[in-house]
């Protein structure tokens, strides 16, 4: 789903260059593939996965990448389970929306601190006209030109988006799971459907904050002086409102939902499968 995420970023950029003005998702796809080539739809992904070279900075970035793709997700679900357990959310006989929402929000705060710089780099590599070839090159240029704060200028906005996004997703997931499978026994179909619906629901409602986040994370490439100097959520929101009206806050909502649904479906399915496996393994050990 990475190409859809790139299309979302392109559609959300405020005041794009003349060659990056698209009328919609389909137009963006056809224009990018025709002019920039199909491979451009994966711009930013290969460098994040593979990296390049062996200098000290790149080795540090690779270690940092391991934090993002491994422990950050472990921290996410570990925090979720710990907070949910503490708030009594594991009681199967009742529905606990507050416990689900709170545990999801806490999990997001813990993991986003690790992932925010990578999201900034990813979007800088996705935008039209980007000359960054690797994650290390992009990180160096952003740091030398804008300083360390460029990697975290969007962090408060990211939290303002991901905390309600995760809270909505976890509440929706728990609700749909309860309706589809009252016994809460392991059921792959339930986990997949509930995860997909929950992700799409949360993604759609939090699109305005995602548009604001994109403006802040790509401000260093803008030609508009107001965008380049935007320092927070409210300033970015006023720029979007002034230029596009309220409709500007929903730029890219379709690819955002399209990306979120399969991603959350796979995520929840994998999580519940692992949880069921270790639960059975633990029960077998206790019997022995």
Short mmCIF file of C-alpha atoms in Angstrom, two decimals:
data_model
loop_
_atom_site.label_atom_id
_atom_site.label_comp_id
_atom_site.label_asym_id
_atom_site.label_seq_id
_atom_site.Cartn_x
_atom_site.Cartn_y
_atom_site.Cartn_z
CA UNK A 1 0.00 0.00 0.00
CA UNK A 2 3.03 2.33 0.01
CA UNK A 3 2.23 3.84 -3.43
CA UNK A 4 -1.19 4.91 -2.12
CA UNK A 5 0.52 6.61 0.81
CA UNK A 6 2.73 8.53 -1.63
CA UNK A 7 -0.37 9.64 -3.57
CA UNK A 8 -1.90 10.84 -0.30
CA UNK A 9 1.15 12.97 0.45
CA UNK A 10 1.16 14.47 -3.04
CA UNK A 11 -2.54 15.37 -2.78
CA UNK A 12 -2.10 16.96 0.64
CA UNK A 13 0.82 19.25 -0.19
CA UNK A 14 -0.23 22.91 -0.03
CA UNK A 15 0.84 25.16 -2.92
CA UNK A 16 2.46 22.33 -4.92
CA UNK A 17 4.74 22.99 -7.88
CA UNK A 18 3.00 23.34 -11.27
CA UNK A 19 3.91 19.77 -12.20
CA UNK A 20 2.31 18.37 -9.05
CA UNK A 21 -1.24 19.71 -9.31
CA UNK A 22 -3.70 16.82 -9.42
CA UNK A 23 -7.48 16.76 -9.72
CA UNK A 24 -7.89 13.54 -7.75
CA UNK A 25 -6.49 10.16 -6.82
CA UNK A 26 -6.74 8.64 -10.30
CA UNK A 27 -5.30 11.73 -11.98
CA UNK A 28 -2.40 11.76 -9.51
CA UNK A 29 -1.64 8.10 -10.22
CA UNK A 30 -1.72 8.46 -14.02
CA UNK A 31 0.25 11.72 -14.03
CA UNK A 32 3.00 10.45 -11.74
CA UNK A 33 3.42 7.12 -13.56
CA UNK A 34 3.38 8.82 -16.99
CA UNK A 35 5.83 11.61 -16.20
CA UNK A 36 7.99 10.23 -13.39
CA UNK A 37 7.67 6.51 -14.03
CA UNK A 38 6.10 3.71 -12.03
CA UNK A 39 9.16 3.37 -9.81
CA UNK A 40 8.55 6.84 -8.41
CA UNK A 41 5.51 5.50 -6.54
CA UNK A 42 7.94 3.72 -4.20
CA UNK A 43 10.16 6.75 -3.65
CA UNK A 44 11.30 6.80 -0.04
CA UNK A 45 10.50 3.17 0.72
CA UNK A 46 13.58 1.47 -0.71
CA UNK A 47 15.96 3.82 1.06
CA UNK A 48 14.19 3.28 4.37
CA UNK A 49 14.38 -0.50 4.00
CA UNK A 50 17.77 -0.96 2.39
CA UNK A 51 19.80 2.16 3.14
CA UNK A 52 23.07 2.86 1.33
CA UNK A 53 26.75 3.03 2.09
CA UNK A 54 28.55 2.15 5.30
CA UNK A 55 29.53 5.46 6.88
CA UNK A 56 28.88 6.12 10.56
CA UNK A 57 25.71 8.18 10.03
CA UNK A 58 24.08 5.50 7.89
CA UNK A 59 24.91 2.79 10.42
CA UNK A 60 23.29 4.94 13.10
CA UNK A 61 20.25 5.44 10.90
CA UNK A 62 20.01 1.70 10.30
CA UNK A 63 20.08 1.09 14.03
CA UNK A 64 17.47 3.83 14.39
CA UNK A 65 15.39 2.15 11.68
CA UNK A 66 15.50 -1.07 13.66
CA UNK A 67 13.99 0.85 16.56
CA UNK A 68 11.16 1.99 14.35
CA UNK A 69 10.31 -1.28 12.67
CA UNK A 70 10.76 -3.54 15.68
CA UNK A 71 10.70 -2.27 19.27
CA UNK A 72 8.39 0.67 18.48
CA UNK A 73 5.61 -1.75 17.60
CA UNK A 74 6.49 -3.91 20.59
CA UNK A 75 6.27 -0.81 22.79
CA UNK A 76 2.95 0.04 21.12
CA UNK A 77 1.19 -3.22 21.93
CA UNK A 78 2.97 -3.75 25.25
CA UNK A 79 1.76 -0.35 26.43
CA UNK A 80 -1.72 -1.08 25.12
CA UNK A 81 -2.01 -4.36 27.01
CA UNK A 82 -0.50 -2.96 30.22
CA UNK A 83 -2.83 0.05 30.36
CA UNK A 84 -5.86 -2.00 29.31
CA UNK A 85 -5.17 -4.54 32.03
CA UNK A 86 -4.68 -1.80 34.62
CA UNK A 87 -8.03 -0.23 33.69
CA UNK A 88 -9.92 -3.53 33.76
CA UNK A 89 -10.43 -3.66 30.01
CA UNK A 90 -9.75 -7.40 29.73
CA UNK A 91 -13.04 -8.37 31.37
CA UNK A 92 -14.82 -10.36 28.64
CA UNK A 93 -18.27 -9.93 30.14
CA UNK A 94 -18.51 -6.18 29.66
CA UNK A 95 -17.55 -3.55 27.06
CA UNK A 96 -14.88 -1.05 28.16
CA UNK A 97 -14.64 1.80 25.60
CA UNK A 98 -12.78 4.11 28.01
CA UNK A 99 -10.14 1.48 28.76
CA UNK A 100 -9.71 0.75 25.05
CA UNK A 101 -9.43 4.44 24.15
CA UNK A 102 -7.01 5.27 26.97
CA UNK A 103 -4.75 2.29 26.34
CA UNK A 104 -4.65 3.08 22.63
CA UNK A 105 -3.77 6.71 23.28
CA UNK A 106 -0.97 5.77 25.70
CA UNK A 107 0.42 3.27 23.22
CA UNK A 108 0.54 5.94 20.53
CA UNK A 109 2.35 8.49 22.68
CA UNK A 110 5.00 5.90 23.55
CA UNK A 111 5.67 4.76 19.97
CA UNK A 112 5.33 8.04 18.04
CA UNK A 113 8.34 9.55 19.79
CA UNK A 114 10.47 6.93 17.99
CA UNK A 115 8.80 7.12 14.58
CA UNK A 116 8.22 10.84 13.95
CA UNK A 117 11.65 11.61 12.38
CA UNK A 118 11.20 8.75 9.92
CA UNK A 119 7.80 10.06 8.87
CA UNK A 120 9.35 13.47 8.16
CA UNK A 121 12.09 11.89 6.02
CA UNK A 122 9.60 9.67 4.21
CA UNK A 123 7.40 12.60 3.19
CA UNK A 124 10.37 14.72 2.12
CA UNK A 125 11.33 11.90 -0.25
CA UNK A 126 7.75 11.45 -1.51
CA UNK A 127 7.02 15.00 -2.67
CA UNK A 128 7.31 16.10 -6.30
CA UNK A 129 10.79 17.20 -7.32
CA UNK A 130 12.53 15.54 -4.38
CA UNK A 131 16.23 14.95 -5.08
CA UNK A 132 16.88 12.80 -2.01
CA UNK A 133 18.12 9.37 -3.03
CA UNK A 134 18.62 7.78 0.38
CA UNK A 135 17.34 8.18 3.91
CA UNK A 136 20.83 9.23 5.07
CA UNK A 137 21.16 11.90 2.39
CA UNK A 138 17.72 13.27 3.20
CA UNK A 139 18.42 13.29 6.94
CA UNK A 140 21.72 15.13 6.46
CA UNK A 141 20.23 17.80 4.19
CA UNK A 142 17.25 18.43 6.43
CA UNK A 143 19.47 18.63 9.50
CA UNK A 144 22.05 20.96 7.94
CA UNK A 145 19.41 23.22 6.41
CA UNK A 146 16.72 23.29 9.11
CA UNK A 147 18.26 21.81 12.23
CA UNK A 148 17.11 19.03 14.53
CA UNK A 149 13.77 20.73 15.22
CA UNK A 150 12.67 19.94 11.65
CA UNK A 151 12.32 16.28 12.63
CA UNK A 152 10.00 17.11 15.52
CA UNK A 153 8.18 20.29 14.47
CA UNK A 154 5.17 18.13 13.61
CA UNK A 155 5.36 15.92 16.72
CA UNK A 156 2.70 17.82 18.74
CA UNK A 157 0.41 17.76 15.68
CA UNK A 158 1.23 14.09 15.13
CA UNK A 159 0.13 13.33 18.67
CA UNK A 160 -2.98 15.48 18.23
CA UNK A 161 -3.79 13.26 15.23
CA UNK A 162 -2.58 9.82 16.25
CA UNK A 163 -3.94 9.89 19.81
CA UNK A 164 -7.57 10.39 18.67
CA UNK A 165 -6.90 8.16 15.63
CA UNK A 166 -5.71 5.32 17.83
CA UNK A 167 -8.41 5.91 20.44
CA UNK A 168 -11.11 5.83 17.74
CA UNK A 169 -9.54 2.77 16.12
CA UNK A 170 -9.29 0.80 19.35
CA UNK A 171 -12.81 1.72 20.42
CA UNK A 172 -14.20 0.77 17.01
CA UNK A 173 -12.19 -2.46 16.96
CA UNK A 174 -13.37 -3.50 20.41
CA UNK A 175 -16.99 -2.64 19.53
CA UNK A 176 -17.04 -4.45 16.17
CA UNK A 177 -15.23 -7.45 17.67
CA UNK A 178 -17.77 -7.62 20.48
CA UNK A 179 -20.68 -7.51 18.02
CA UNK A 180 -19.21 -10.06 15.58
CA UNK A 181 -17.75 -12.38 18.19
CA UNK A 182 -19.37 -12.01 21.66
CA UNK A 183 -17.36 -14.93 23.07
CA UNK A 184 -14.11 -13.11 22.17
CA UNK A 185 -12.59 -16.42 21.12
CA UNK A 186 -9.86 -16.32 18.46
CA UNK A 187 -11.54 -15.81 15.07
CA UNK A 188 -9.35 -14.66 12.13
CA UNK A 189 -12.30 -13.34 10.11
CA UNK A 190 -13.57 -11.20 12.98
CA UNK A 191 -10.14 -9.74 13.68
CA UNK A 192 -9.53 -8.96 10.01
CA UNK A 193 -12.92 -7.32 9.37
CA UNK A 194 -12.99 -5.45 12.67
CA UNK A 195 -9.43 -4.22 12.17
CA UNK A 196 -10.11 -2.97 8.64
CA UNK A 197 -13.34 -1.19 9.55
CA UNK A 198 -11.81 0.37 12.65
CA UNK A 199 -8.81 1.65 10.70
CA UNK A 200 -10.89 3.17 7.92
CA UNK A 201 -13.26 4.81 10.40
CA UNK A 202 -10.45 6.38 12.42
CA UNK A 203 -8.47 7.44 9.35
CA UNK A 204 -11.41 9.26 7.79
CA UNK A 205 -12.24 11.25 10.92
CA UNK A 206 -8.63 12.34 11.54
CA UNK A 207 -7.77 13.36 7.96
CA UNK A 208 -7.79 17.13 8.78
CA UNK A 209 -4.97 16.67 11.27
CA UNK A 210 -3.04 14.54 8.78
CA UNK A 211 -3.23 17.38 6.23
CA UNK A 212 -1.87 19.80 8.84
CA UNK A 213 0.92 17.34 9.70
CA UNK A 214 1.92 17.05 6.05
CA UNK A 215 2.17 20.84 5.73
CA UNK A 216 4.47 21.04 8.75
CA UNK A 217 6.63 18.11 7.67
CA UNK A 218 7.16 19.42 4.13
CA UNK A 219 7.36 23.14 4.97
CA UNK A 220 11.11 23.22 4.27
CA UNK A 221 10.46 22.59 0.57
CA UNK A 222 7.72 25.22 0.18
CA UNK A 223 8.15 28.45 -1.80
CA UNK A 224 5.46 30.26 0.20
CA UNK A 225 7.06 32.24 3.03
CA UNK A 226 4.10 31.64 5.37
CA UNK A 227 4.30 27.89 4.93
CA UNK A 228 8.08 27.86 5.43
CA UNK A 229 7.70 29.73 8.71
CA UNK A 230 4.68 27.78 10.01
CA UNK A 231 5.52 26.61 13.52
CA UNK A 232 2.46 24.88 14.84
CA UNK A 233 -0.95 23.34 14.38
CA UNK A 234 -3.03 26.52 14.46
CA UNK A 235 -0.80 28.47 12.08
CA UNK A 236 -0.81 25.57 9.61
CA UNK A 237 -4.59 25.21 9.95
CA UNK A 238 -5.13 28.91 9.21
CA UNK A 239 -3.01 28.66 6.05
CA UNK A 240 -5.02 25.68 4.80
CA UNK A 241 -8.34 27.36 5.64
CA UNK A 242 -7.32 30.60 3.90
CA UNK A 243 -6.19 28.91 0.69
CA UNK A 244 -8.66 26.04 0.30
CA UNK A 245 -11.50 26.58 2.75
CA UNK A 246 -12.75 23.78 4.98
CA UNK A 247 -12.54 21.35 2.08
CA UNK A 248 -8.75 21.68 2.21
CA UNK A 249 -8.69 19.75 5.46
CA UNK A 250 -9.90 16.63 3.66
CA UNK A 251 -7.35 16.61 0.85
CA UNK A 252 -6.20 13.03 0.34
CA UNK A 253 -8.91 11.40 2.48
CA UNK A 254 -9.56 8.61 -0.02
CA UNK A 255 -5.98 7.28 -0.23
CA UNK A 256 -5.66 7.71 3.54
CA UNK A 257 -8.61 5.39 4.15
CA UNK A 258 -7.52 3.00 1.39
CA UNK A 259 -4.10 2.75 3.02
CA UNK A 260 -5.40 2.41 6.57
CA UNK A 261 -7.96 -0.37 6.10
CA UNK A 262 -5.74 -3.23 4.86
CA UNK A 263 -2.90 -2.06 7.09
CA UNK A 264 -4.95 -2.21 10.28
CA UNK A 265 -6.67 -5.43 9.18
CA UNK A 266 -3.27 -7.14 8.79
CA UNK A 267 -1.93 -5.58 11.97
CA UNK A 268 -4.82 -6.69 14.17
CA UNK A 269 -4.99 -10.13 12.54
CA UNK A 270 -1.28 -10.71 13.17
CA UNK A 271 -1.50 -9.39 16.70
CA UNK A 272 -4.48 -11.55 17.65
CA UNK A 273 -2.90 -14.62 16.04
CA UNK A 274 0.30 -14.15 18.05
CA UNK A 275 -1.69 -13.45 21.19
CA UNK A 276 -3.76 -16.64 20.74
CA UNK A 277 -0.63 -18.69 20.04
CA UNK A 278 1.20 -17.56 23.16
CA UNK A 279 -1.96 -17.93 25.23
CA UNK A 280 -2.32 -21.58 24.15
CA UNK A 281 1.40 -22.15 24.68
CA UNK A 282 1.16 -20.73 28.19
CA UNK A 283 -1.88 -22.90 28.98
CA UNK A 284 -0.06 -26.03 27.79
CA UNK A 285 2.92 -25.22 29.97
CA UNK A 286 0.69 -24.68 33.00
CA UNK A 287 -0.94 -28.11 32.46
CA UNK A 288 2.49 -29.76 32.33
#
